[in-house]
JSON list of C-alpha atoms in Angstrom, two decimals:
[
{"chain": "A", "resi": 1, "resn": "UNK", "atom": "CA", "xyz": [-7.26, 78.41, 41.17]},
{"chain": "A", "resi": 2, "resn": "UNK", "atom": "CA", "xyz": [-7.51, 78.52, 37.44]},
{"chain": "A", "resi": 3, "resn": "UNK", "atom": "CA", "xyz": [-4.04, 77.16, 37.40]},
{"chain": "A", "resi": 4, "resn": "UNK", "atom": "CA", "xyz": [-5.13, 74.20, 39.54]},
{"chain": "A", "resi": 5, "resn": "UNK", "atom": "CA", "xyz": [-8.09, 73.57, 37.28]},
{"chain": "A", "resi": 6, "resn": "UNK", "atom": "CA", "xyz": [-5.85, 73.73, 34.21]},
{"chain": "A", "resi": 7, "resn": "UNK", "atom": "CA", "xyz": [-3.38, 71.38, 35.87]},
{"chain": "A", "resi": 8, "resn": "UNK", "atom": "CA", "xyz": [-6.16, 69.01, 36.84]},
{"chain": "A", "resi": 9, "resn": "UNK", "atom": "CA", "xyz": [-7.58, 69.18, 33.34]},
{"chain": "A", "resi": 10, "resn": "UNK", "atom": "CA", "xyz": [-4.15, 68.53, 31.85]},
{"chain": "A", "resi": 11, "resn": "UNK", "atom": "CA", "xyz": [-3.60, 65.61, 34.22]},
{"chain": "A", "resi": 12, "resn": "UNK", "atom": "CA", "xyz": [-7.07, 64.26, 33.48]},
{"chain": "A", "resi": 13, "resn": "UNK", "atom": "CA", "xyz": [-6.44, 64.55, 29.74]},
{"chain": "A", "resi": 14, "resn": "UNK", "atom": "CA", "xyz": [-3.06, 62.87, 30.18]},
{"chain": "A", "resi": 15, "resn": "UNK", "atom": "CA", "xyz": [-4.62, 60.03, 32.18]},
{"chain": "A", "resi": 16, "resn": "UNK", "atom": "CA", "xyz": [-7.43, 59.64, 29.70]},
{"chain": "A", "resi": 17, "resn": "UNK", "atom": "CA", "xyz": [-4.83, 59.51, 26.92]},
{"chain": "A", "resi": 18, "resn": "UNK", "atom": "CA", "xyz": [-2.85, 56.89, 28.83]},
{"chain": "A", "resi": 19, "resn": "UNK", "atom": "CA", "xyz": [-6.03, 54.93, 29.55]},
{"chain": "A", "resi": 20, "resn": "UNK", "atom": "CA", "xyz": [-6.93, 55.08, 25.85]},
{"chain": "A", "resi": 21, "resn": "UNK", "atom": "CA", "xyz": [-3.39, 53.97, 24.89]},
{"chain": "A", "resi": 22, "resn": "UNK", "atom": "CA", "xyz": [-3.57, 51.12, 27.41]},
{"chain": "A", "resi": 23, "resn": "UNK", "atom": "CA", "xyz": [-6.97, 50.08, 26.05]},
{"chain": "A", "resi": 24, "resn": "UNK", "atom": "CA", "xyz": [-5.53, 50.04, 22.52]},
{"chain": "A", "resi": 25, "resn": "UNK", "atom": "CA", "xyz": [-2.52, 48.00, 23.73]},
{"chain": "A", "resi": 26, "resn": "UNK", "atom": "CA", "xyz": [-4.87, 45.65, 25.54]},
{"chain": "A", "resi": 27, "resn": "UNK", "atom": "CA", "xyz": [-7.03, 45.24, 22.41]},
{"chain": "A", "resi": 28, "resn": "UNK", "atom": "CA", "xyz": [-3.88, 44.64, 20.31]},
{"chain": "A", "resi": 29, "resn": "UNK", "atom": "CA", "xyz": [-2.58, 42.11, 22.84]},
{"chain": "A", "resi": 30, "resn": "UNK", "atom": "CA", "xyz": [-5.95, 40.36, 22.81]},
{"chain": "A", "resi": 31, "resn": "UNK", "atom": "CA", "xyz": [-5.87, 40.22, 18.99]},
{"chain": "A", "resi": 32, "resn": "UNK", "atom": "CA", "xyz": [-2.32, 38.85, 19.11]},
{"chain": "A", "resi": 33, "resn": "UNK", "atom": "CA", "xyz": [-3.40, 36.30, 21.73]},
{"chain": "A", "resi": 34, "resn": "UNK", "atom": "CA", "xyz": [-6.37, 35.24, 19.57]},
{"chain": "A", "resi": 35, "resn": "UNK", "atom": "CA", "xyz": [-4.15, 34.96, 16.49]},
{"chain": "A", "resi": 36, "resn": "UNK", "atom": "CA", "xyz": [-1.59, 32.92, 18.43]},
{"chain": "A", "resi": 37, "resn": "UNK", "atom": "CA", "xyz": [-4.39, 30.69, 19.78]},
{"chain": "A", "resi": 38, "resn": "UNK", "atom": "CA", "xyz": [-5.74, 30.10, 16.29]},
{"chain": "A", "resi": 39, "resn": "UNK", "atom": "CA", "xyz": [-2.25, 29.32, 15.03]},
{"chain": "A", "resi": 40, "resn": "UNK", "atom": "CA", "xyz": [-1.67, 26.94, 17.93]},
{"chain": "A", "resi": 41, "resn": "UNK", "atom": "CA", "xyz": [-5.00, 25.23, 17.19]},
{"chain": "A", "resi": 42, "resn": "UNK", "atom": "CA", "xyz": [-4.02, 24.87, 13.53]},
{"chain": "A", "resi": 43, "resn": "UNK", "atom": "CA", "xyz": [-0.62, 23.39, 14.43]},
{"chain": "A", "resi": 44, "resn": "UNK", "atom": "CA", "xyz": [-2.21, 21.11, 17.02]},
{"chain": "A", "resi": 45, "resn": "UNK", "atom": "CA", "xyz": [-4.64, 19.82, 14.38]},
{"chain": "A", "resi": 46, "resn": "UNK", "atom": "CA", "xyz": [-1.80, 19.27, 11.87]},
{"chain": "A", "resi": 47, "resn": "UNK", "atom": "CA", "xyz": [0.25, 17.50, 14.54]},
{"chain": "A", "resi": 48, "resn": "UNK", "atom": "CA", "xyz": [-2.66, 15.25, 15.48]},
{"chain": "A", "resi": 49, "resn": "UNK", "atom": "CA", "xyz": [-3.34, 14.44, 11.83]},
{"chain": "A", "resi": 50, "resn": "UNK", "atom": "CA", "xyz": [0.32, 13.61, 11.24]},
{"chain": "A", "resi": 51, "resn": "UNK", "atom": "CA", "xyz": [0.50, 11.54, 14.44]},
{"chain": "A", "resi": 52, "resn": "UNK", "atom": "CA", "xyz": [-2.59, 9.57, 13.43]},
{"chain": "A", "resi": 53, "resn": "UNK", "atom": "CA", "xyz": [-1.08, 8.93, 9.99]},
{"chain": "A", "resi": 54, "resn": "UNK", "atom": "CA", "xyz": [2.15, 7.72, 11.61]},
{"chain": "A", "resi": 55, "resn": "UNK", "atom": "CA", "xyz": [0.20, 5.41, 13.92]},
{"chain": "A", "resi": 56, "resn": "UNK", "atom": "CA", "xyz": [-1.75, 4.05, 10.95]},
{"chain": "A", "resi": 57, "resn": "UNK", "atom": "CA", "xyz": [1.46, 3.52, 8.97]},
{"chain": "A", "resi": 58, "resn": "UNK", "atom": "CA", "xyz": [3.07, 1.79, 11.95]},
{"chain": "A", "resi": 59, "resn": "UNK", "atom": "CA", "xyz": [0.05, -0.49, 12.38]},
{"chain": "A", "resi": 60, "resn": "UNK", "atom": "CA", "xyz": [0.05, -1.36, 8.67]},
{"chain": "A", "resi": 61, "resn": "UNK", "atom": "CA", "xyz": [3.77, -2.06, 8.80]},
{"chain": "A", "resi": 62, "resn": "UNK", "atom": "CA", "xyz": [3.29, -4.32, 11.84]},
{"chain": "A", "resi": 63, "resn": "UNK", "atom": "CA", "xyz": [0.49, -6.17, 10.05]},
{"chain": "A", "resi": 64, "resn": "UNK", "atom": "CA", "xyz": [2.67, -6.57, 6.95]},
{"chain": "A", "resi": 65, "resn": "UNK", "atom": "CA", "xyz": [5.53, -7.90, 9.07]},
{"chain": "A", "resi": 66, "resn": "UNK", "atom": "CA", "xyz": [3.20, -10.34, 10.84]},
{"chain": "A", "resi": 67, "resn": "UNK", "atom": "CA", "xyz": [1.75, -11.47, 7.51]},
{"chain": "A", "resi": 68, "resn": "UNK", "atom": "CA", "xyz": [5.18, -11.95, 5.97]},
{"chain": "A", "resi": 69, "resn": "UNK", "atom": "CA", "xyz": [6.42, -13.80, 9.05]},
{"chain": "A", "resi": 70, "resn": "UNK", "atom": "CA", "xyz": [3.40, -16.10, 8.79]},
{"chain": "A", "resi": 71, "resn": "UNK", "atom": "CA", "xyz": [4.17, -16.68, 5.13]},
{"chain": "A", "resi": 72, "resn": "UNK", "atom": "CA", "xyz": [7.80, -17.44, 5.95]},
{"chain": "A", "resi": 73, "resn": "UNK", "atom": "CA", "xyz": [6.66, -19.90, 8.62]},
{"chain": "A", "resi": 74, "resn": "UNK", "atom": "CA", "xyz": [4.44, -21.60, 6.09]},
{"chain": "A", "resi": 75, "resn": "UNK", "atom": "CA", "xyz": [7.14, -21.63, 3.43]},
{"chain": "A", "resi": 76, "resn": "UNK", "atom": "CA", "xyz": [9.64, -23.11, 5.84]},
{"chain": "A", "resi": 77, "resn": "UNK", "atom": "CA", "xyz": [7.12, -25.70, 6.96]},
{"chain": "A", "resi": 78, "resn": "UNK", "atom": "CA", "xyz": [7.19, -24.66, 10.58]},
{"chain": "A", "resi": 79, "resn": "UNK", "atom": "CA", "xyz": [3.45, -24.77, 11.05]},
{"chain": "A", "resi": 80, "resn": "UNK", "atom": "CA", "xyz": [2.75, -27.76, 8.84]},
{"chain": "A", "resi": 81, "resn": "UNK", "atom": "CA", "xyz": [5.21, -29.95, 10.71]},
{"chain": "A", "resi": 82, "resn": "UNK", "atom": "CA", "xyz": [7.34, -30.70, 7.66]},
{"chain": "A", "resi": 83, "resn": "UNK", "atom": "CA", "xyz": [10.50, -29.94, 9.59]},
{"chain": "A", "resi": 84, "resn": "UNK", "atom": "CA", "xyz": [10.98, -32.73, 12.05]},
{"chain": "A", "resi": 85, "resn": "UNK", "atom": "CA", "xyz": [14.46, -31.65, 13.05]},
{"chain": "A", "resi": 86, "resn": "UNK", "atom": "CA", "xyz": [14.07, -29.55, 16.21]},
{"chain": "A", "resi": 87, "resn": "UNK", "atom": "CA", "xyz": [17.34, -27.72, 15.56]},
{"chain": "A", "resi": 88, "resn": "UNK", "atom": "CA", "xyz": [16.19, -26.63, 12.10]},
{"chain": "A", "resi": 89, "resn": "UNK", "atom": "CA", "xyz": [12.90, -25.38, 13.53]},
{"chain": "A", "resi": 90, "resn": "UNK", "atom": "CA", "xyz": [14.65, -23.46, 16.31]},
{"chain": "A", "resi": 91, "resn": "UNK", "atom": "CA", "xyz": [17.17, -21.97, 13.89]},
{"chain": "A", "resi": 92, "resn": "UNK", "atom": "CA", "xyz": [14.38, -20.87, 11.56]},
{"chain": "A", "resi": 93, "resn": "UNK", "atom": "CA", "xyz": [12.44, -19.28, 14.42]},
{"chain": "A", "resi": 94, "resn": "UNK", "atom": "CA", "xyz": [15.55, -17.43, 15.61]},
{"chain": "A", "resi": 95, "resn": "UNK", "atom": "CA", "xyz": [16.21, -16.21, 12.08]},
{"chain": "A", "resi": 96, "resn": "UNK", "atom": "CA", "xyz": [12.66, -14.87, 11.81]},
{"chain": "A", "resi": 97, "resn": "UNK", "atom": "CA", "xyz": [12.95, -13.11, 15.18]},
{"chain": "A", "resi": 98, "resn": "UNK", "atom": "CA", "xyz": [16.05, -11.23, 13.96]},
{"chain": "A", "resi": 99, "resn": "UNK", "atom": "CA", "xyz": [14.15, -9.57, 11.13]},
{"chain": "A", "resi": 100, "resn": "UNK", "atom": "CA", "xyz": [13.71, -5.92, 12.02]},
{"chain": "A", "resi": 101, "resn": "UNK", "atom": "CA", "xyz": [12.02, -4.24, 9.05]},
{"chain": "A", "resi": 102, "resn": "UNK", "atom": "CA", "xyz": [9.49, -4.87, 6.33]},
{"chain": "A", "resi": 103, "resn": "UNK", "atom": "CA", "xyz": [12.15, -4.24, 3.67]},
{"chain": "A", "resi": 104, "resn": "UNK", "atom": "CA", "xyz": [14.46, -6.85, 5.19]},
{"chain": "A", "resi": 105, "resn": "UNK", "atom": "CA", "xyz": [11.57, -9.30, 5.47]},
{"chain": "A", "resi": 106, "resn": "UNK", "atom": "CA", "xyz": [10.57, -8.65, 1.87]},
{"chain": "A", "resi": 107, "resn": "UNK", "atom": "CA", "xyz": [14.17, -9.20, 0.75]},
{"chain": "A", "resi": 108, "resn": "UNK", "atom": "CA", "xyz": [14.32, -12.50, 2.59]},
{"chain": "A", "resi": 109, "resn": "UNK", "atom": "CA", "xyz": [10.96, -13.53, 1.15]},
{"chain": "A", "resi": 110, "resn": "UNK", "atom": "CA", "xyz": [12.08, -12.68, -2.39]},
{"chain": "A", "resi": 111, "resn": "UNK", "atom": "CA", "xyz": [15.25, -14.74, -1.90]},
{"chain": "A", "resi": 112, "resn": "UNK", "atom": "CA", "xyz": [13.18, -17.65, -0.56]},
{"chain": "A", "resi": 113, "resn": "UNK", "atom": "CA", "xyz": [10.74, -17.44, -3.47]},
{"chain": "A", "resi": 114, "resn": "UNK", "atom": "CA", "xyz": [13.64, -17.46, -5.94]},
{"chain": "A", "resi": 115, "resn": "UNK", "atom": "CA", "xyz": [15.12, -20.51, -4.18]},
{"chain": "A", "resi": 116, "resn": "UNK", "atom": "CA", "xyz": [11.71, -22.20, -4.21]},
{"chain": "A", "resi": 117, "resn": "UNK", "atom": "CA", "xyz": [11.33, -21.51, -7.93]},
{"chain": "A", "resi": 118, "resn": "UNK", "atom": "CA", "xyz": [14.82, -22.86, -8.59]},
{"chain": "A", "resi": 119, "resn": "UNK", "atom": "CA", "xyz": [14.02, -26.01, -6.60]},
{"chain": "A", "resi": 120, "resn": "UNK", "atom": "CA", "xyz": [10.68, -26.42, -8.38]},
{"chain": "A", "resi": 121, "resn": "UNK", "atom": "CA", "xyz": [12.48, -26.13, -11.73]},
{"chain": "A", "resi": 122, "resn": "UNK", "atom": "CA", "xyz": [15.05, -28.69, -10.60]},
{"chain": "A", "resi": 123, "resn": "UNK", "atom": "CA", "xyz": [12.23, -31.01, -9.47]},
{"chain": "A", "resi": 124, "resn": "UNK", "atom": "CA", "xyz": [10.43, -30.55, -12.79]},
{"chain": "A", "resi": 125, "resn": "UNK", "atom": "CA", "xyz": [13.64, -31.35, -14.69]},
{"chain": "A", "resi": 126, "resn": "UNK", "atom": "CA", "xyz": [14.21, -34.41, -12.50]},
{"chain": "A", "resi": 127, "resn": "UNK", "atom": "CA", "xyz": [10.62, -35.56, -13.09]},
{"chain": "A", "resi": 128, "resn": "UNK", "atom": "CA", "xyz": [11.04, -35.12, -16.86]},
{"chain": "A", "resi": 129, "resn": "UNK", "atom": "CA", "xyz": [14.32, -37.04, -16.77]},
{"chain": "A", "resi": 130, "resn": "UNK", "atom": "CA", "xyz": [12.64, -39.76, -14.71]},
{"chain": "A", "resi": 131, "resn": "UNK", "atom": "CA", "xyz": [9.75, -40.01, -17.22]},
{"chain": "A", "resi": 132, "resn": "UNK", "atom": "CA", "xyz": [12.22, -40.18, -20.10]},
{"chain": "A", "resi": 133, "resn": "UNK", "atom": "CA", "xyz": [14.25, -42.89, -18.36]},
{"chain": "A", "resi": 134, "resn": "UNK", "atom": "CA", "xyz": [11.06, -44.83, -17.59]},
{"chain": "A", "resi": 135, "resn": "UNK", "atom": "CA", "xyz": [10.01, -44.60, -21.24]},
{"chain": "A", "resi": 136, "resn": "UNK", "atom": "CA", "xyz": [13.47, -45.67, -22.41]},
{"chain": "A", "resi": 137, "resn": "UNK", "atom": "CA", "xyz": [13.51, -48.62, -20.00]},
{"chain": "A", "resi": 138, "resn": "UNK", "atom": "CA", "xyz": [9.96, -49.61, -20.98]},
{"chain": "A", "resi": 139, "resn": "UNK", "atom": "CA", "xyz": [10.93, -49.47, -24.65]},
{"chain": "A", "resi": 140, "resn": "UNK", "atom": "CA", "xyz": [14.10, -51.48, -23.98]},
{"chain": "A", "resi": 141, "resn": "UNK", "atom": "CA", "xyz": [12.13, -54.03, -21.96]},
{"chain": "A", "resi": 142, "resn": "UNK", "atom": "CA", "xyz": [9.53, -54.28, -24.75]},
{"chain": "A", "resi": 143, "resn": "UNK", "atom": "CA", "xyz": [12.30, -54.76, -27.31]},
{"chain": "A", "resi": 144, "resn": "UNK", "atom": "CA", "xyz": [13.90, -57.44, -25.15]},
{"chain": "A", "resi": 145, "resn": "UNK", "atom": "CA", "xyz": [10.58, -59.25, -24.75]},
{"chain": "A", "resi": 146, "resn": "UNK", "atom": "CA", "xyz": [9.97, -59.02, -28.51]},
{"chain": "A", "resi": 147, "resn": "UNK", "atom": "CA", "xyz": [13.47, -60.39, -29.16]},
{"chain": "A", "resi": 148, "resn": "UNK", "atom": "CA", "xyz": [12.93, -63.25, -26.73]},
{"chain": "A", "resi": 149, "resn": "UNK", "atom": "CA", "xyz": [9.52, -63.97, -28.26]},
{"chain": "A", "resi": 150, "resn": "UNK", "atom": "CA", "xyz": [11.09, -64.13, -31.77]},
{"chain": "A", "resi": 151, "resn": "UNK", "atom": "CA", "xyz": [13.82, -66.37, -30.52]},
{"chain": "A", "resi": 152, "resn": "UNK", "atom": "CA", "xyz": [11.34, -68.68, -28.84]},
{"chain": "A", "resi": 153, "resn": "UNK", "atom": "CA", "xyz": [9.14, -68.68, -31.93]},
{"chain": "A", "resi": 154, "resn": "UNK", "atom": "CA", "xyz": [12.23, -69.47, -34.03]},
{"chain": "A", "resi": 155, "resn": "UNK", "atom": "CA", "xyz": [13.10, -72.36, -31.77]},
{"chain": "A", "resi": 156, "resn": "UNK", "atom": "CA", "xyz": [9.51, -73.62, -31.85]},
{"chain": "A", "resi": 157, "resn": "UNK", "atom": "CA", "xyz": [9.53, -73.55, -35.66]},
{"chain": "A", "resi": 158, "resn": "UNK", "atom": "CA", "xyz": [12.74, -75.54, -35.82]},
{"chain": "A", "resi": 159, "resn": "UNK", "atom": "CA", "xyz": [11.31, -78.33, -33.72]}
]
């Protein structure tokens, strides 16, 4: 009988030991689960922050593209009706539609601004040349009138 009691006690102690070991494993697994959950929450928050930043950047890029396209339209005279040639308007609109990035749009805008500046300089030079020619012709006309007046006065004095 004592043997049975000893066996039962040994088995009970063994079971209690196993139960304690299982409890410790369960507690460790729960800690690991909690740590993993916290890590997942942290990564989820970082992902959401990054995604929001990407969305904001994309929206800003789209606004910049729209703004630059509007400026190109205005520079090309599409909205003001300066271009009366329908083919030129259509070609310009197609060219604008092909622009895919802000960098490409900025490059095109820079090239257009340089061309505009070159044309403005050419216009200014032409206007200066025109003013100089006008002054030269006015001076020549004044000299001719003075010469004719002297000749007429000379003829009047002879009479």
